[in-house]
PDB file of C-alpha atoms in Angstrom:
ATOM      1  CA  UNK A 342      97.594  49.482 100.386  1.00 54.00           C
ATOM      2  CA  UNK A 343      96.957  46.431  98.237  1.00 60.00           C
ATOM      3  CA  UNK A 344      94.354  44.470 100.167  1.00 59.00           C
ATOM      4  CA  UNK A 345      94.821  41.315  98.123  1.00 88.00           C
ATOM      5  CA  UNK A 346      98.603  41.465  98.718  1.00 88.00           C
ATOM      6  CA  UNK A 347      98.052  41.827 102.457  1.00 91.00           C
ATOM      7  CA  UNK A 348      95.785  38.747 102.375  1.00 90.00           C
ATOM      8  CA  UNK A 349      98.415  36.815 100.401  1.00 90.00           C
ATOM      9  CA  UNK A 350     101.132  37.736 102.903  1.00 92.00           C
ATOM     10  CA  UNK A 351      98.896  36.551 105.760  1.00 91.00           C
ATOM     11  CA  UNK A 352      98.349  33.243 103.910  1.00 90.00           C
ATOM     12  CA  UNK A 353     101.990  32.623 103.025  1.00 88.00           C
ATOM     13  CA  UNK A 354     103.965  33.871 106.010  1.00 89.00           C
ATOM     14  CA  UNK A 355     103.353  32.176 109.373  1.00 89.00           C
ATOM     15  CA  UNK A 356     105.088  35.120 111.088  1.00 90.00           C
ATOM     16  CA  UNK A 357     102.415  37.510 109.755  1.00 90.00           C
ATOM     17  CA  UNK A 358     100.086  37.676 112.739  1.00 90.00           C
ATOM     18  CA  UNK A 359      97.507  40.217 111.526  1.00 92.00           C
ATOM     19  CA  UNK A 360      96.877  42.991 108.994  1.00 92.00           C
ATOM     20  CA  UNK A 361      98.271  45.744 111.226  1.00 94.00           C
ATOM     21  CA  UNK A 362     101.520  43.807 111.673  1.00 92.00           C
ATOM     22  CA  UNK A 363     101.833  43.355 107.907  1.00 93.00           C
ATOM     23  CA  UNK A 364     101.070  47.009 107.136  1.00 93.00           C
ATOM     24  CA  UNK A 365     103.576  48.302 109.702  1.00 94.00           C
ATOM     25  CA  UNK A 366     106.396  45.778 109.423  1.00 93.00           C
ATOM     26  CA  UNK A 367     106.669  44.331 105.904  1.00 94.00           C
ATOM     27  CA  UNK A 368     109.143  46.217 103.698  1.00 95.00           C
ATOM     28  CA  UNK A 369     108.036  44.189 100.663  1.00 94.00           C
ATOM     29  CA  UNK A 370     104.565  45.676 101.039  1.00 94.00           C
ATOM     30  CA  UNK A 371     106.040  49.178 101.485  1.00 95.00           C
ATOM     31  CA  UNK A 372     108.231  48.707  98.398  1.00 96.00           C
ATOM     32  CA  UNK A 373     105.191  47.700  96.332  1.00 96.00           C
ATOM     33  CA  UNK A 374     103.247  50.716  97.585  1.00 95.00           C
ATOM     34  CA  UNK A 375     106.060  53.004  96.384  1.00 97.00           C
ATOM     35  CA  UNK A 376     106.496  51.003  93.160  1.00 97.00           C
ATOM     36  CA  UNK A 377     102.828  51.484  92.169  1.00 96.00           C
ATOM     37  CA  UNK A 378     103.189  55.272  92.577  1.00 97.00           C
ATOM     38  CA  UNK A 379     106.564  55.362  90.807  1.00 98.00           C
ATOM     39  CA  UNK A 380     105.354  53.152  87.954  1.00 98.00           C
ATOM     40  CA  UNK A 381     102.412  55.523  87.429  1.00 98.00           C
ATOM     41  CA  UNK A 382     104.789  58.508  87.337  1.00 98.00           C
ATOM     42  CA  UNK A 383     107.102  56.631  84.935  1.00 98.00           C
ATOM     43  CA  UNK A 384     104.188  55.980  82.571  1.00 97.00           C
ATOM     44  CA  UNK A 385     103.224  59.663  82.790  1.00 97.00           C
ATOM     45  CA  UNK A 386     106.731  60.490  81.474  1.00 97.00           C
ATOM     46  CA  UNK A 387     107.832  61.907  84.833  1.00 98.00           C
ATOM     47  CA  UNK A 388     110.854  59.648  84.712  1.00 97.00           C
ATOM     48  CA  UNK A 389     113.308  61.692  86.763  1.00 97.00           C
ATOM     49  CA  UNK A 390     110.773  62.064  89.588  1.00 97.00           C
ATOM     50  CA  UNK A 391     109.896  58.350  89.387  1.00 98.00           C
ATOM     51  CA  UNK A 392     113.579  57.340  89.561  1.00 97.00           C
ATOM     52  CA  UNK A 393     114.260  59.758  92.422  1.00 97.00           C
ATOM     53  CA  UNK A 394     111.330  58.410  94.434  1.00 97.00           C
ATOM     54  CA  UNK A 395     112.334  54.815  93.647  1.00 97.00           C
ATOM     55  CA  UNK A 396     115.766  55.531  95.136  1.00 97.00           C
ATOM     56  CA  UNK A 397     114.085  57.037  98.197  1.00 97.00           C
ATOM     57  CA  UNK A 398     111.980  53.858  98.516  1.00 97.00           C
ATOM     58  CA  UNK A 399     115.183  51.804  98.187  1.00 97.00           C
ATOM     59  CA  UNK A 400     116.722  53.812 101.036  1.00 97.00           C
ATOM     60  CA  UNK A 401     113.678  53.129 103.230  1.00 96.00           C
ATOM     61  CA  UNK A 402     113.109  49.453 102.375  1.00 97.00           C
ATOM     62  CA  UNK A 403     116.398  48.012 101.068  1.00 97.00           C
ATOM     63  CA  UNK A 404     114.480  46.885  97.963  1.00 98.00           C
ATOM     64  CA  UNK A 405     115.282  48.382  94.566  1.00 97.00           C
ATOM     65  CA  UNK A 406     112.470  48.233  92.014  1.00 98.00           C
ATOM     66  CA  UNK A 407     112.935  50.188  88.798  1.00 97.00           C
ATOM     67  CA  UNK A 408     109.727  52.136  88.064  1.00 98.00           C
ATOM     68  CA  UNK A 409     109.802  50.860  84.466  1.00 96.00           C
ATOM     69  CA  UNK A 410     109.356  47.228  85.563  1.00 97.00           C
ATOM     70  CA  UNK A 411     105.967  45.578  84.993  1.00 98.00           C
ATOM     71  CA  UNK A 412     104.614  43.743  88.041  1.00 98.00           C
ATOM     72  CA  UNK A 413     101.389  41.743  88.332  1.00 96.00           C
ATOM     73  CA  UNK A 414      99.019  41.248  91.237  1.00 94.00           C
ATOM     74  CA  UNK A 415      99.820  39.835  94.681  1.00 94.00           C
ATOM     75  CA  UNK A 416     103.598  40.019  94.219  1.00 96.00           C
ATOM     76  CA  UNK A 417     105.202  39.175  97.577  1.00 95.00           C
ATOM     77  CA  UNK A 418     108.758  40.136  98.524  1.00 96.00           C
ATOM     78  CA  UNK A 419     109.593  38.358 101.798  1.00 93.00           C
ATOM     79  CA  UNK A 420     112.583  39.618 103.837  1.00 90.00           C
ATOM     80  CA  UNK A 421     113.403  41.853 100.898  1.00 88.00           C
ATOM     81  CA  UNK A 422     116.766  43.376 101.800  1.00 94.00           C
ATOM     82  CA  UNK A 423     118.987  43.454  98.730  1.00 95.00           C
ATOM     83  CA  UNK A 424     116.308  42.596  96.152  1.00 97.00           C
ATOM     84  CA  UNK A 425     116.975  44.256  92.770  1.00 97.00           C
ATOM     85  CA  UNK A 426     114.392  44.347  89.971  1.00 98.00           C
ATOM     86  CA  UNK A 427     115.527  45.868  86.675  1.00 95.00           C
ATOM     87  CA  UNK A 428     113.749  48.186  84.274  1.00 94.00           C
ATOM     88  CA  UNK A 429     112.495  45.719  81.652  1.00 95.00           C
ATOM     89  CA  UNK A 430     111.568  42.981  84.125  1.00 97.00           C
ATOM     90  CA  UNK A 431     108.082  41.529  83.781  1.00 98.00           C
ATOM     91  CA  UNK A 432     106.592  39.732  86.781  1.00 98.00           C
ATOM     92  CA  UNK A 433     103.299  37.832  86.579  1.00 97.00           C
ATOM     93  CA  UNK A 434     100.662  37.303  89.245  1.00 96.00           C
ATOM     94  CA  UNK A 435     101.241  35.536  92.583  1.00 95.00           C
ATOM     95  CA  UNK A 436     105.048  35.499  92.387  1.00 97.00           C
ATOM     96  CA  UNK A 437     107.324  35.450  95.451  1.00 96.00           C
ATOM     97  CA  UNK A 438     110.900  36.699  95.869  1.00 97.00           C
ATOM     98  CA  UNK A 439     113.081  36.269  98.939  1.00 96.00           C
ATOM     99  CA  UNK A 440     116.000  38.367 100.197  1.00 96.00           C
ATOM    100  CA  UNK A 441     118.958  39.103  97.971  1.00 96.00           C
ATOM    101  CA  UNK A 442     117.320  38.153  94.657  1.00 97.00           C
ATOM    102  CA  UNK A 443     118.524  39.928  91.526  1.00 97.00           C
ATOM    103  CA  UNK A 444     116.390  40.128  88.409  1.00 97.00           C
ATOM    104  CA  UNK A 445     119.187  41.705  86.454  1.00 93.00           C
ATOM    105  CA  UNK A 446     119.933  42.819  82.952  1.00 89.00           C
ATOM    106  CA  UNK A 447     122.596  42.237  80.401  1.00 85.00           C
ATOM    107  CA  UNK A 448     124.312  45.495  79.431  1.00 76.00           C
ATOM    108  CA  UNK A 449     123.776  46.014  75.734  1.00 67.00           C
ATOM    109  CA  UNK A 450     124.405  49.728  75.344  1.00 66.00           C
ATOM    110  CA  UNK A 451     120.985  49.883  73.670  1.00 64.00           C
ATOM    111  CA  UNK A 452     118.380  50.761  76.284  1.00 64.00           C
ATOM    112  CA  UNK A 453     115.300  50.122  74.153  1.00 75.00           C
ATOM    113  CA  UNK A 454     115.578  46.324  74.149  1.00 86.00           C
ATOM    114  CA  UNK A 455     114.246  43.838  76.707  1.00 91.00           C
ATOM    115  CA  UNK A 456     117.263  42.924  78.814  1.00 93.00           C
ATOM    116  CA  UNK A 457     115.777  41.702  82.103  1.00 96.00           C
ATOM    117  CA  UNK A 458     113.890  38.502  83.050  1.00 98.00           C
ATOM    118  CA  UNK A 459     110.237  37.602  82.732  1.00 98.00           C
ATOM    119  CA  UNK A 460     108.624  35.645  85.554  1.00 98.00           C
ATOM    120  CA  UNK A 461     105.351  34.068  84.547  1.00 98.00           C
ATOM    121  CA  UNK A 462     102.606  33.356  87.113  1.00 98.00           C
ATOM    122  CA  UNK A 463     103.150  31.669  90.488  1.00 97.00           C
ATOM    123  CA  UNK A 464     106.961  31.695  90.330  1.00 98.00           C
ATOM    124  CA  UNK A 465     109.115  31.539  93.472  1.00 98.00           C
ATOM    125  CA  UNK A 466     112.706  32.799  93.474  1.00 98.00           C
ATOM    126  CA  UNK A 467     114.613  31.764  96.614  1.00 97.00           C
ATOM    127  CA  UNK A 468     117.182  33.758  98.603  1.00 97.00           C
ATOM    128  CA  UNK A 469     120.250  34.999  96.783  1.00 97.00           C
ATOM    129  CA  UNK A 470     119.251  33.694  93.355  1.00 98.00           C
ATOM    130  CA  UNK A 471     120.306  35.616  90.261  1.00 98.00           C
ATOM    131  CA  UNK A 472     118.180  35.607  87.095  1.00 98.00           C
ATOM    132  CA  UNK A 473     120.158  37.472  84.465  1.00 97.00           C
ATOM    133  CA  UNK A 474     119.164  38.635  80.995  1.00 95.00           C
ATOM    134  CA  UNK A 475     116.057  38.336  78.842  1.00 95.00           C
ATOM    135  CA  UNK A 476     115.085  34.875  80.071  1.00 97.00           C
ATOM    136  CA  UNK A 477     111.658  33.505  80.983  1.00 98.00           C
ATOM    137  CA  UNK A 478     110.864  31.518  84.111  1.00 98.00           C
ATOM    138  CA  UNK A 479     107.751  29.455  83.331  1.00 98.00           C
ATOM    139  CA  UNK A 480     104.525  29.244  85.320  1.00 98.00           C
ATOM    140  CA  UNK A 481     104.697  27.459  88.688  1.00 98.00           C
ATOM    141  CA  UNK A 482     108.489  27.170  88.655  1.00 98.00           C
ATOM    142  CA  UNK A 483     110.892  27.472  91.590  1.00 98.00           C
ATOM    143  CA  UNK A 484     114.474  28.735  91.506  1.00 98.00           C
ATOM    144  CA  UNK A 485     116.532  27.485  94.459  1.00 97.00           C
ATOM    145  CA  UNK A 486     118.647  29.593  96.804  1.00 97.00           C
ATOM    146  CA  UNK A 487     121.832  31.086  95.351  1.00 97.00           C
ATOM    147  CA  UNK A 488     121.125  29.632  91.896  1.00 97.00           C
ATOM    148  CA  UNK A 489     122.163  31.466  88.747  1.00 97.00           C
ATOM    149  CA  UNK A 490     119.782  31.245  85.790  1.00 97.00           C
ATOM    150  CA  UNK A 491     120.916  32.451  82.374  1.00 96.00           C
ATOM    151  CA  UNK A 492     118.518  30.439  80.172  1.00 96.00           C
ATOM    152  CA  UNK A 493     114.758  29.961  79.938  1.00 97.00           C
ATOM    153  CA  UNK A 494     113.082  27.645  82.461  1.00 97.00           C
ATOM    154  CA  UNK A 495     110.012  25.680  81.301  1.00 97.00           C
ATOM    155  CA  UNK A 496     106.790  25.718  83.357  1.00 98.00           C
ATOM    156  CA  UNK A 497     106.465  23.490  86.451  1.00 98.00           C
ATOM    157  CA  UNK A 498     110.203  23.088  87.079  1.00 97.00           C
ATOM    158  CA  UNK A 499     112.572  23.409  90.009  1.00 98.00           C
ATOM    159  CA  UNK A 500     116.022  24.792  89.180  1.00 98.00           C
ATOM    160  CA  UNK A 501     119.100  24.753  91.421  1.00 98.00           C
ATOM    161  CA  UNK A 502     122.816  25.379  91.087  1.00 96.00           C
ATOM    162  CA  UNK A 503     125.369  27.480  89.248  1.00 95.00           C
ATOM    163  CA  UNK A 504     124.648  27.399  86.405  1.00 94.00           C
ATOM    164  CA  UNK A 505     121.035  26.429  87.032  1.00 95.00           C
ATOM    165  CA  UNK A 506     119.940  22.850  86.288  1.00 96.00           C
ATOM    166  CA  UNK A 507     116.412  21.459  86.267  1.00 97.00           C
ATOM    167  CA  UNK A 508     116.071  18.953  89.129  1.00 96.00           C
ATOM    168  CA  UNK A 509     112.287  18.541  89.055  1.00 96.00           C
ATOM    169  CA  UNK A 510     109.881  18.810  86.127  1.00 94.00           C
ATOM    170  CA  UNK A 511     106.120  18.314  86.448  1.00 95.00           C
ATOM    171  CA  UNK A 512     106.683  16.756  89.885  1.00 92.00           C
ATOM    172  CA  UNK A 513     109.221  14.178  88.669  1.00 91.00           C
ATOM    173  CA  UNK A 514     112.902  14.217  89.707  1.00 95.00           C
ATOM    174  CA  UNK A 515     115.186  14.831  86.730  1.00 92.00           C
ATOM    175  CA  UNK A 516     118.681  16.149  86.070  1.00 92.00           C
ATOM    176  CA  UNK A 517     118.684  18.387  82.995  1.00 91.00           C
ATOM    177  CA  UNK A 518     120.785  21.251  81.792  1.00 90.00           C
ATOM    178  CA  UNK A 519     118.948  24.411  80.912  1.00 86.00           C
TER     179      UNK A 519
END
């Protein structure tokens, strides 16, 4: 198990009472355990096995992570049921996703292009949010619950709504279109 991820979960989630509780009862941790194995298999060109095992992990955890995705350190999925992370997604360090988040792609017919989002470091995506296409969410940004983001978000911003609008930038309240 990822010791640093367990420590991060204990820091961030007041319901996480101790390491044993986290190891036994956190599907986001289980999903990341499977993802690390599946990502290794994917990079070893054992793609069918990696995809099969990723679907098995989805069955067990309710979290779908494509083994081709690139995920940084201490990535925390809290209450992960319904989370979907696409193949060309890139996730930086110390990011957090809540239940029902989709990091989805735009169907192009050409599978060799980047078609899923990039989350830079320390990004939080709230419950039910949808980040669609090859967009970048900047460092230290927050996407509010049920928001839909189709365009890049600068660093240090809070985005809410459908379509997403910037409501806070560098700690100052604003109202900007993306």
